[in-house]
Short mmCIF file of C-alpha atoms and ligand atoms in Angstrom, two decimals:
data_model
loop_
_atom_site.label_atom_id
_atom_site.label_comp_id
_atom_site.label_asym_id
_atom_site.label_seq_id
_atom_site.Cartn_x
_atom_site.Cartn_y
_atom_site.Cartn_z
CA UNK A 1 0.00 0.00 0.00
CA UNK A 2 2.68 2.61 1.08
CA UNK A 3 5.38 1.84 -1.90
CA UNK A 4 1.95 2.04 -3.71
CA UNK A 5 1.58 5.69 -2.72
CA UNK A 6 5.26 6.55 -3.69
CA UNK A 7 5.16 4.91 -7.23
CA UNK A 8 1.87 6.94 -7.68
CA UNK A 9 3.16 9.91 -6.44
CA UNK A 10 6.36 9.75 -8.42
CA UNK A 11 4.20 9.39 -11.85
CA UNK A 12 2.45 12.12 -11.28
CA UNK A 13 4.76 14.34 -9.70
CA UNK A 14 7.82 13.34 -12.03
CA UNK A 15 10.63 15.80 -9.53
CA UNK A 16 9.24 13.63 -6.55
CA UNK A 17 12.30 11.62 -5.25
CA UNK A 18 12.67 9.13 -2.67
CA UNK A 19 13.92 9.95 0.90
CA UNK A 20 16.11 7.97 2.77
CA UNK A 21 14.46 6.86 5.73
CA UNK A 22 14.10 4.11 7.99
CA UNK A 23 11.06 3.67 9.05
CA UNK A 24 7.96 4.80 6.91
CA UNK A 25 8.05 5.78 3.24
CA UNK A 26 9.61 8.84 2.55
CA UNK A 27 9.57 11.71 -0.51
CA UNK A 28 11.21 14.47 -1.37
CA UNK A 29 8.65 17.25 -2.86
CA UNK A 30 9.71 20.48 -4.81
CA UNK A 31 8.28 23.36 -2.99
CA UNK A 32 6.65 24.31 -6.40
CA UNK A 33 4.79 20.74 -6.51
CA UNK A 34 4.30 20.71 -2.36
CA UNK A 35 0.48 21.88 -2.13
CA UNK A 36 -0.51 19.58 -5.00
CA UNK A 37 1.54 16.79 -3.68
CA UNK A 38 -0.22 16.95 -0.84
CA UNK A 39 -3.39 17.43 -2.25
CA UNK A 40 -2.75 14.23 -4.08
CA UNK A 41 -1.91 12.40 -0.89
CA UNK A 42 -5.23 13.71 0.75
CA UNK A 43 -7.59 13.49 -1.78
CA UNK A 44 -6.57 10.21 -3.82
CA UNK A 45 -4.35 7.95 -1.61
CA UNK A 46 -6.37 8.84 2.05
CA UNK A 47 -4.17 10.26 4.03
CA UNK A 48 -6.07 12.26 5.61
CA UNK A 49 -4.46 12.91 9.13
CA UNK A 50 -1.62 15.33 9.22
CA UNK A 51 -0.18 13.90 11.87
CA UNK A 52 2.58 16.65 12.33
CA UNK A 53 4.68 19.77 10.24
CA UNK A 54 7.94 20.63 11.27
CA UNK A 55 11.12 21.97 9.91
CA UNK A 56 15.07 20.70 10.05
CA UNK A 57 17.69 24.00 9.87
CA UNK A 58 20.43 22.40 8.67
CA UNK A 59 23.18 25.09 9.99
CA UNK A 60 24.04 28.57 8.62
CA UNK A 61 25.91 28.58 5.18
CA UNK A 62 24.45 25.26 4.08
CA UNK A 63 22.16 25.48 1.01
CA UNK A 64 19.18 24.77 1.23
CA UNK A 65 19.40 25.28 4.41
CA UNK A 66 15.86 24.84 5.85
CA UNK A 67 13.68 21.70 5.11
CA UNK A 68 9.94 21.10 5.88
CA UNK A 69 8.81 18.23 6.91
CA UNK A 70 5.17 16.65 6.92
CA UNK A 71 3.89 13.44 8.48
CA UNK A 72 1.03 12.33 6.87
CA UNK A 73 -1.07 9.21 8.56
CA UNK A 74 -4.07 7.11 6.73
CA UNK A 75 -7.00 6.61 9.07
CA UNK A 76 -8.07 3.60 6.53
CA UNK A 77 -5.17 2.10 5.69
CA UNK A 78 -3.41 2.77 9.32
CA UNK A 79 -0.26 3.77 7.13
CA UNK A 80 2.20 6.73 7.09
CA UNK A 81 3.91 8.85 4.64
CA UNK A 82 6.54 11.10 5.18
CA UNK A 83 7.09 14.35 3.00
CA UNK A 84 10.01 16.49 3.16
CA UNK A 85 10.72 19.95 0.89
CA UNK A 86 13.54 22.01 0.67
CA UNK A 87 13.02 26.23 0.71
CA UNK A 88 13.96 27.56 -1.87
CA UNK A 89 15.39 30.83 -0.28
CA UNK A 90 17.70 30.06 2.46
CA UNK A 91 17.88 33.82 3.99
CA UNK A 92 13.56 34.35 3.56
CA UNK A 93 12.53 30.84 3.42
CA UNK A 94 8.46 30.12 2.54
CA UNK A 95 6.90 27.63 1.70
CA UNK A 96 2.67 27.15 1.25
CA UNK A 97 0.12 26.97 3.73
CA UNK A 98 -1.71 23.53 3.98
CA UNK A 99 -4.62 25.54 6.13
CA UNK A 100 -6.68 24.67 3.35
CA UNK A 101 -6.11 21.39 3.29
CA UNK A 102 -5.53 20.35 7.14
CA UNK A 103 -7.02 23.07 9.32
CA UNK A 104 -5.46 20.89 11.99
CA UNK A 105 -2.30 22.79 10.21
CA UNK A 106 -2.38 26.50 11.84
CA UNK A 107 -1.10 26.11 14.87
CA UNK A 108 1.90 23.74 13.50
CA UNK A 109 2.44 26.29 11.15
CA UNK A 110 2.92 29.10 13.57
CA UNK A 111 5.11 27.29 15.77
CA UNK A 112 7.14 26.46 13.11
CA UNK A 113 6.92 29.75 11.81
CA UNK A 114 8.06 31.03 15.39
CA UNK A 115 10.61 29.02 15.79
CA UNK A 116 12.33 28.67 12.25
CA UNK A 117 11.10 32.13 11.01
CA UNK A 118 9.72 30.18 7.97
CA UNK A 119 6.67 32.26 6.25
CA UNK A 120 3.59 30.41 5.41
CA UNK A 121 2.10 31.64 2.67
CA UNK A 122 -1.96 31.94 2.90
CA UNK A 123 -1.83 31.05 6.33
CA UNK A 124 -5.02 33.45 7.34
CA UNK A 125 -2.88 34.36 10.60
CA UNK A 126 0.63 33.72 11.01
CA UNK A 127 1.08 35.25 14.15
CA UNK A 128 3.90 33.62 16.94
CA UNK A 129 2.69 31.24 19.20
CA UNK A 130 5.17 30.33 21.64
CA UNK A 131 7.55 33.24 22.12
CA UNK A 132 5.51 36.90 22.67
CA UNK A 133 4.61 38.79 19.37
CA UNK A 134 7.92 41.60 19.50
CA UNK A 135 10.46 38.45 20.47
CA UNK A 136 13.14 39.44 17.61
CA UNK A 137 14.49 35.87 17.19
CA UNK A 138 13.58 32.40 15.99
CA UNK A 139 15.35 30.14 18.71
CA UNK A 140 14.85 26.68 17.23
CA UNK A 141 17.68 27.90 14.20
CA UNK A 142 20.96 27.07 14.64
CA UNK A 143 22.69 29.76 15.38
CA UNK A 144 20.33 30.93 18.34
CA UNK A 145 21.97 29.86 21.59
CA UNK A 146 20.33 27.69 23.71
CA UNK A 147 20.58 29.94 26.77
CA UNK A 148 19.20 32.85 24.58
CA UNK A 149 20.33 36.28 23.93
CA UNK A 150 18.93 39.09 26.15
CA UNK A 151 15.82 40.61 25.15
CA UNK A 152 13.17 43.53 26.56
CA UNK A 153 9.97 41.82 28.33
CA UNK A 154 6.91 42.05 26.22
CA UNK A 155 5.38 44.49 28.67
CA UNK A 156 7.29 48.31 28.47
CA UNK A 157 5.32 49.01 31.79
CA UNK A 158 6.65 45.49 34.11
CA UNK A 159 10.18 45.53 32.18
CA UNK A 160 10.44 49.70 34.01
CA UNK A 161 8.65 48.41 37.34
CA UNK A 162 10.88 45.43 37.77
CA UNK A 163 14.29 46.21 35.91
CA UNK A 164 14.49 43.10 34.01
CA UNK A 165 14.69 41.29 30.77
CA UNK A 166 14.55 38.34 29.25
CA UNK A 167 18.55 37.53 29.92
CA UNK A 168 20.63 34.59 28.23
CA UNK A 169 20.49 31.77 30.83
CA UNK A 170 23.26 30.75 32.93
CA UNK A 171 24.30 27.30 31.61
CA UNK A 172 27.41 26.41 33.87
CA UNK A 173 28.12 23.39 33.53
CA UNK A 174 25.50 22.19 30.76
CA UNK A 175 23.45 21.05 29.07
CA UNK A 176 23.94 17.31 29.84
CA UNK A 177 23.48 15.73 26.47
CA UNK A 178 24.43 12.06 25.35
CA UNK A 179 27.66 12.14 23.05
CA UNK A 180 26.54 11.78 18.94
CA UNK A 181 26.82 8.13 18.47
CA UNK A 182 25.38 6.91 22.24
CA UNK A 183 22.12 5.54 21.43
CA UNK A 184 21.70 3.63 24.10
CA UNK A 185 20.91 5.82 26.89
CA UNK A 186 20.90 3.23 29.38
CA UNK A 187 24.32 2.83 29.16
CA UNK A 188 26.11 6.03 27.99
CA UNK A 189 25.71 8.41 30.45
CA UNK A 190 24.26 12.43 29.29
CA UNK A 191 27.39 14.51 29.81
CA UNK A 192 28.07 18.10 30.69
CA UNK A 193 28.42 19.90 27.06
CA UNK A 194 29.64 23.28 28.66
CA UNK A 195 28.10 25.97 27.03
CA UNK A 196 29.07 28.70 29.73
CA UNK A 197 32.55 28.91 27.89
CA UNK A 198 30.68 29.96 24.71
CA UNK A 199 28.32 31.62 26.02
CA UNK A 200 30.52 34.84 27.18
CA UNK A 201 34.16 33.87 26.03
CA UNK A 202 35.92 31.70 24.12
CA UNK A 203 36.59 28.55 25.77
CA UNK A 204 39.79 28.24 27.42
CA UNK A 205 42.70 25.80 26.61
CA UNK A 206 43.07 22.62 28.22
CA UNK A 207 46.08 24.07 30.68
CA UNK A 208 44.07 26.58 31.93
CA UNK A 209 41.18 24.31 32.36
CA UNK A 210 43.12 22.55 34.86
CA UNK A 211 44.77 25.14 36.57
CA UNK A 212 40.80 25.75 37.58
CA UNK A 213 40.75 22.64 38.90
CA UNK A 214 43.46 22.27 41.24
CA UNK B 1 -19.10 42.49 70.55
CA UNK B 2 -17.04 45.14 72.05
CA UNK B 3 -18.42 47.61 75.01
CA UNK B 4 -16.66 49.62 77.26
CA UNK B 5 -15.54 47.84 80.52
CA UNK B 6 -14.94 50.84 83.24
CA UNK B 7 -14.19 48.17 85.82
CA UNK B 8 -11.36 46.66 84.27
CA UNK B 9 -9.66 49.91 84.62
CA UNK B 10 -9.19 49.64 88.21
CA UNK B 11 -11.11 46.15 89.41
CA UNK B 12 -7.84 44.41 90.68
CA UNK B 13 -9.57 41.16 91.49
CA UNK B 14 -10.37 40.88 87.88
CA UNK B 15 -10.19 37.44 86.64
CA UNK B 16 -10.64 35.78 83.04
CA UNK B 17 -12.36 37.27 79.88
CA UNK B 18 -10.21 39.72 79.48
CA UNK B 19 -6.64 39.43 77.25
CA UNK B 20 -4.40 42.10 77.06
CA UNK B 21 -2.24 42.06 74.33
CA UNK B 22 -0.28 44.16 71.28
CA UNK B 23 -2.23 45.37 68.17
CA UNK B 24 0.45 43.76 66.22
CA UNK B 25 0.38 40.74 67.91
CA UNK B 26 -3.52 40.45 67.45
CA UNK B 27 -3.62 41.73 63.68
CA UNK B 28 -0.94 39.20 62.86
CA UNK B 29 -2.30 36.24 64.45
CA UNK B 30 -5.63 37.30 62.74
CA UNK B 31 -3.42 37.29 59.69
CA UNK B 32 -1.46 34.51 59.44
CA UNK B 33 -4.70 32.29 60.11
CA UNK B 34 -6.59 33.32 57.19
CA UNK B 35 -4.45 33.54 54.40
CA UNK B 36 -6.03 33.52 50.99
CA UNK B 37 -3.69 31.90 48.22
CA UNK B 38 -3.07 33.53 44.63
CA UNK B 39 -3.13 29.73 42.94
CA UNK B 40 -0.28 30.68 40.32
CA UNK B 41 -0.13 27.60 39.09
CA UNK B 42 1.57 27.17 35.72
CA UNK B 43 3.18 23.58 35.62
CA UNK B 44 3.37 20.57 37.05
CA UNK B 45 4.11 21.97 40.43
CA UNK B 46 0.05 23.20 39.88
CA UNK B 47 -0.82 19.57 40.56
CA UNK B 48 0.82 19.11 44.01
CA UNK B 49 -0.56 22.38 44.67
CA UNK B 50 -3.91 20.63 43.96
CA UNK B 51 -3.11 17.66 46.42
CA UNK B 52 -2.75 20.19 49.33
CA UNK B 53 -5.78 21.57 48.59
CA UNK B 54 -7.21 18.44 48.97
CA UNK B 55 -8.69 16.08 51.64
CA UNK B 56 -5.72 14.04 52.38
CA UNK B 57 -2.82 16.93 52.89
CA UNK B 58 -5.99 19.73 53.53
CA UNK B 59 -4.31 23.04 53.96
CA UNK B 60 -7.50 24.24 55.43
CA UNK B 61 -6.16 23.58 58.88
CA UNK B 62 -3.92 26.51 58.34
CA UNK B 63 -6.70 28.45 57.06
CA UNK B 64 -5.22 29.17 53.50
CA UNK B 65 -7.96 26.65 51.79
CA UNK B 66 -9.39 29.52 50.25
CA UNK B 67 -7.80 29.49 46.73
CA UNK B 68 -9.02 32.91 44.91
CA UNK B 69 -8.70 33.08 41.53
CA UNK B 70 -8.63 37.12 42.25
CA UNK B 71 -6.12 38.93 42.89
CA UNK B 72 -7.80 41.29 44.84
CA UNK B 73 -9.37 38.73 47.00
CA UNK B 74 -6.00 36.65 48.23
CA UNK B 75 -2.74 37.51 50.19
CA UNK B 76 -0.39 35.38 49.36
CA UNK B 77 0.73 34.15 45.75
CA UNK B 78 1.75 30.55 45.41
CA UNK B 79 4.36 30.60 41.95
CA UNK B 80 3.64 26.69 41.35
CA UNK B 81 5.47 25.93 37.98
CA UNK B 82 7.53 27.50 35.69
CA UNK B 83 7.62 30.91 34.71
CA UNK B 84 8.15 31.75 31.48
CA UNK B 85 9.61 34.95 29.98
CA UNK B 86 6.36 35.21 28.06
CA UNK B 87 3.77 34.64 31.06
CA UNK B 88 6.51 36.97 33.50
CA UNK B 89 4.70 40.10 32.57
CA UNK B 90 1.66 38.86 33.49
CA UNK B 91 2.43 37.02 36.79
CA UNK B 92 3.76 40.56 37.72
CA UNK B 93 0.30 42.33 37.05
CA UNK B 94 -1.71 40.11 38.82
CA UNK B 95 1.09 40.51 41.81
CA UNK B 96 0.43 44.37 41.77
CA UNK B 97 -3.69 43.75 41.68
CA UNK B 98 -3.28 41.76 45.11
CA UNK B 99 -4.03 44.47 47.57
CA UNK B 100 -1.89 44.44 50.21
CA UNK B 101 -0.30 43.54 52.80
CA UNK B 102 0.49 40.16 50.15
CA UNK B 103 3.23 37.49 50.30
CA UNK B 104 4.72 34.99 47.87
CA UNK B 105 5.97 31.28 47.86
CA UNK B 106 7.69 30.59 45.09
CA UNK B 107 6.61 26.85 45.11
CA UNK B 108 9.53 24.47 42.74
CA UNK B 109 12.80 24.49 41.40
CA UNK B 110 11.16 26.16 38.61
CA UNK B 111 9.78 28.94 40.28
CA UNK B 112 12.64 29.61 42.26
CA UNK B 113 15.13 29.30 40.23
CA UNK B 114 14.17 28.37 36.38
CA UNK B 115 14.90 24.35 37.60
CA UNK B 116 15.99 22.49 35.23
CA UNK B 117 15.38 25.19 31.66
CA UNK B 118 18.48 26.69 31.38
CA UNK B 119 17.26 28.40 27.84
CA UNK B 120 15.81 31.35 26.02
CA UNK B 121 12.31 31.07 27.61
CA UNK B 122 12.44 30.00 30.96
CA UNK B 123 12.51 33.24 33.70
CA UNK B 124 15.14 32.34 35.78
CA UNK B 125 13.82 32.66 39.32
CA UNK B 126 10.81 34.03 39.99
CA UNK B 127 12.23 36.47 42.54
CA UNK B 128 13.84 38.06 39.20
CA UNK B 129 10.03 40.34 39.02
CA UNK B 130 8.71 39.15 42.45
CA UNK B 131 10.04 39.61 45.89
CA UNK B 132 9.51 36.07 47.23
CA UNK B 133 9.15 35.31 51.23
CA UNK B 134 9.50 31.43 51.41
CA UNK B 135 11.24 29.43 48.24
CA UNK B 136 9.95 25.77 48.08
CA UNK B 137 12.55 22.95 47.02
CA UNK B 138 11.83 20.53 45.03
CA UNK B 139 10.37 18.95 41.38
CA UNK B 140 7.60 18.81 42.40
CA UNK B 141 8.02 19.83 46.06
CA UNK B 142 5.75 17.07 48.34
CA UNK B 143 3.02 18.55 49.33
CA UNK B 144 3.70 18.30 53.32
CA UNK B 145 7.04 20.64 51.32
CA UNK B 146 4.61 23.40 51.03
CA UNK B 147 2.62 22.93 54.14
CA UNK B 148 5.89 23.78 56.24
CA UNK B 149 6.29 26.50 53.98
CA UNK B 150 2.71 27.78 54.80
CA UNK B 151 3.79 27.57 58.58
CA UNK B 152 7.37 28.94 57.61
CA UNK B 153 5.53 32.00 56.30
CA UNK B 154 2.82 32.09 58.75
CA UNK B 155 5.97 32.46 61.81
CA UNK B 156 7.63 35.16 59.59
CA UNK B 157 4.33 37.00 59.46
CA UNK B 158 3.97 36.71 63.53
CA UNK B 159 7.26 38.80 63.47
CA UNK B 160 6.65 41.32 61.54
CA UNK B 161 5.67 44.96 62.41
CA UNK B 162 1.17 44.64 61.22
CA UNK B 163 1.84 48.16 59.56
CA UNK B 164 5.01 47.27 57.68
CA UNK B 165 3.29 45.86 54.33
CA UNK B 166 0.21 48.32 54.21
CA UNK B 167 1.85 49.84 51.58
CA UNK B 168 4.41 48.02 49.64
CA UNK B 169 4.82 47.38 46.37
S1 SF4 C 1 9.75 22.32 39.71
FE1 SF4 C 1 9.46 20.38 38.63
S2 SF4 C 1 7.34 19.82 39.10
FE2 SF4 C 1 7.54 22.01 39.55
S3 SF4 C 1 6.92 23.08 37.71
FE3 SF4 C 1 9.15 22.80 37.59
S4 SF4 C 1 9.43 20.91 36.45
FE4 SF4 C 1 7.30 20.93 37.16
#
C-alpha cells in the first residue's frame, strides 16, 4: 500500500524523489509541486491525518538550508507517509500553507513559523505562538543559543517596574546531552556539554582548564 | 461584641475574659490564620498544589484553603510551575492587583530558580520580578514541602511589624 503511494506519487509528480528513511516511506517534494503533492496524498491515496509539520535548519551557510517536513497518517489504511521539501530561499525561506487542506495545520504552522522564522504563505494568521509577538528571534535555528540572547519583556510598563529582561540563561556546567553516536541511553551516560565557555568567552585551553581545577 | 468595661480599669480582682495584648500581635495572628492563596499555578508543580488543597494533605487547617482566583481577594501568591519569559509580565500584574499587605511562595525548582530550563524562555527565578518570602525545594516539592512552607511564612508573618506591608509594592 505505502510503496503504492510513492510509485503513484512519483508518476504524477515526475521531480518527486525518494527519501532515505528508515522507518515509513519517505519523498522528497519540490516546494513548487508541495500543495498539490499533498493534495494528491489527501484526496486520492487517504491520508487524511496530518499527523505533524515541522522543519530541520540544517546550519548557517548550508544550502538549502531549511527543510519542511510533513507526516502524513491514513486513518483507513493505518499507514504513514513522510514528506520532506527544501526552501527555496535560504535567507527568507516560505513555503505554502496547507490551512486549506488540514485546518489541523495553523497552529503547526505558527510554531514552526516562530521558531524557524519560515513564512507560510496563505496562512489566514501567522502570528507567533510560543515566544511573545515583538520576540526578535527564531530560537529553534541554529545559530540561536540555547541559553538565549537578552531581550526587553513584552510588557514596556513590568520591564520599568521590575528592571528586568529576558537575559541569556546561565548554563554552567550544561546542558547534559548524550555524546553523537550513544544511542543507548541506558548505558552512555548524558554529559556536561559546557556551554558557559561559549556563552561569554571563548573557551579556554586545556592548561588553563586545569589550573581551575586544582 | 465590644463595650466599654470601666471596671477593668481599676477592678484588681479581675479574673478571666479579658486578654491584654499588642495590636500587632492580634492583627498578625488574625493574619497569618486566614491567608487567601493567589493559585499561580503554571506547571506541574500546579498539581501538588492541587493535592494540598485536597482532603488528604488539607491546607484548610492553616486556614489558607481559600484558593481565589482574584487577585484582589488573596494575600499570598503561590508561583507553582515555571515561569516563562512570556507569562513573567503577566504574573507581575496580577502581583500588583493583590491588595496588600500580600506574600509569595515561590513553590519548585522552577519557580525559584528556572529548575531544570536553562534556555531562552524560561525566567530564571521568579524572585527576578517578584520579591519572594519562602522558596519551596523541590520537582515537584511534596506537598507536606509546602505545608511547612505555609507555617514557615505564617511564623515570619507573627514577626513582623502589622503596619510594615500596608503599603508596599
Ligand atoms: S519544579 Fe518540577 S514539578 Fe515544579 S513546575 Fe518545575 S518541572 Fe514541574
Amino acid at each position: 500500500m505505502s510503496a503504492d503511494t510513492t510509485t503513484a506519487l512519483k508518476a504524477k509528480f515526475p521531480q518527486v524523489t525518494d527519501r532515505p528513511s528508515s522507518d515509513h516511506p519517505a519523498v522528497n517534494v519540490p516546494v513548487a509541486d508541495l500543495f498539490a503533492a499533498l493534495q494528491y496524498l489527501r484526496d486520492e491515496r487517504a491520508f487524511d491525518l496530518l499527523m505533524d509539520l515541522t522543519a530541520v535548519d540544517w546550519a548557517e551557510g548550508v544550502s538549502p538550508r531549511f527543510t519542511i517536513v510533513y507526516h502524513l497518517y491514513s486513518t483507513s489504511s493505518a499507514s504513514y507517509v513522510r514528506v520532506a521539501a527544501n526552501c527555496a530561499n535560504d535567507a527568507g525561506p516560505a513555503v505554502p500553507s496547507m490551512v486549506s487542506l488540514w485546518p489541523g495545520a495553523n497552529w503547526h504552522e505558527r510554531e514552526c513559523y516562530d521558531m524557524f522564522g519560515i513564512k507560510f504563505e496563505g496562512h489566514p494568521d501567522l502570528r507567533r505562538i510560543l515566544m511573545w509577538d515583538s520576540y526578535p528571534y527564531h530560537p529553534l535555528r541554529k545559530e540561536f543559543p540555547l541559553a538565549g540572547i537578552e531581550t526587553p519583556l513584552s510588557d514596556p510598563e513590568i520591564t520599568q517596574e521590575t528592571g528586568t529582561a529576558a537575559i541569556a540563561a546561565p548554563m554552567a556546567g550544561g546542558p547534559f546531552v548524550a555524546a553523537p553516536g550513544e544511542i543507548n541511553m541506558t548505558e552512555g551516560e548524558p554529559r556536561a556539554k559546557d556551554e558557559s565557555w561559549a556563552d561569554r568567552r571563548a573557551r579556554p585551553d586545556q592548561t588553563e582548564l586545569r589550573q581551575v581545577k586544582d | 461584641m465590644v463595650t466599654a468595661n470601666t471596671e477593668l480599669g481599676y477592678n484588681s480582682k479581675i479574673e478571666g475574659d479579658v486578654i491584654v495584648s499588642r495590636a500587632d500581635a492580634v492583627i498578625n495572628w488574625i493574619r497569618t490564620n486566614s491567608m487567601w492563596p493567589m493559585p499561580m499555578g503554571l506547571a506541574c508543580c500546579a498539581i501538588e498544589l492541587m493535592a494540598v488543597g485536597g482532603a488528604r494533605f488539607d491546607i484548610a487547617r492553616f486556614g489558607a484553603e481559600v484558593m481565589r482566583f482574584s487577585p484582589r481577594q488573596s494575600d499570598c501568591m503561590i508561583v507553582a510551575g515555571t515561569v516563562t519569559y512570556k507569562m513573567a509580565p503577566h504574573v507581575r500584574r496580577i502581583y500588583d492587583q493583590m491588595a496588600a499587605p500580600k506574600w509569595v511562595i515561590a513553590m519548585g525548582a522552577c519557580a525559584s530558580s528556572g529548575g531544570m530550563y536553562r534556555s531562552y524562555a524560561t525566567l530564571q527565578g521568579v524572585d527576578r520580578i517578584l520579591p519572594v518570602d519562602v522558596y519551596v525545594s523541590g520537582c515537584p516539592p511534596r506537598p507536606e514541602a509546602l505545608l511547612d512552607a505555609l507555617m514557615k511564612l505564617q511564623a515570619k508573618i507573627k514577626r513582623e511589624p502589622s503596619t510594615g506591608r500596608l503599603f508596599s509594592a
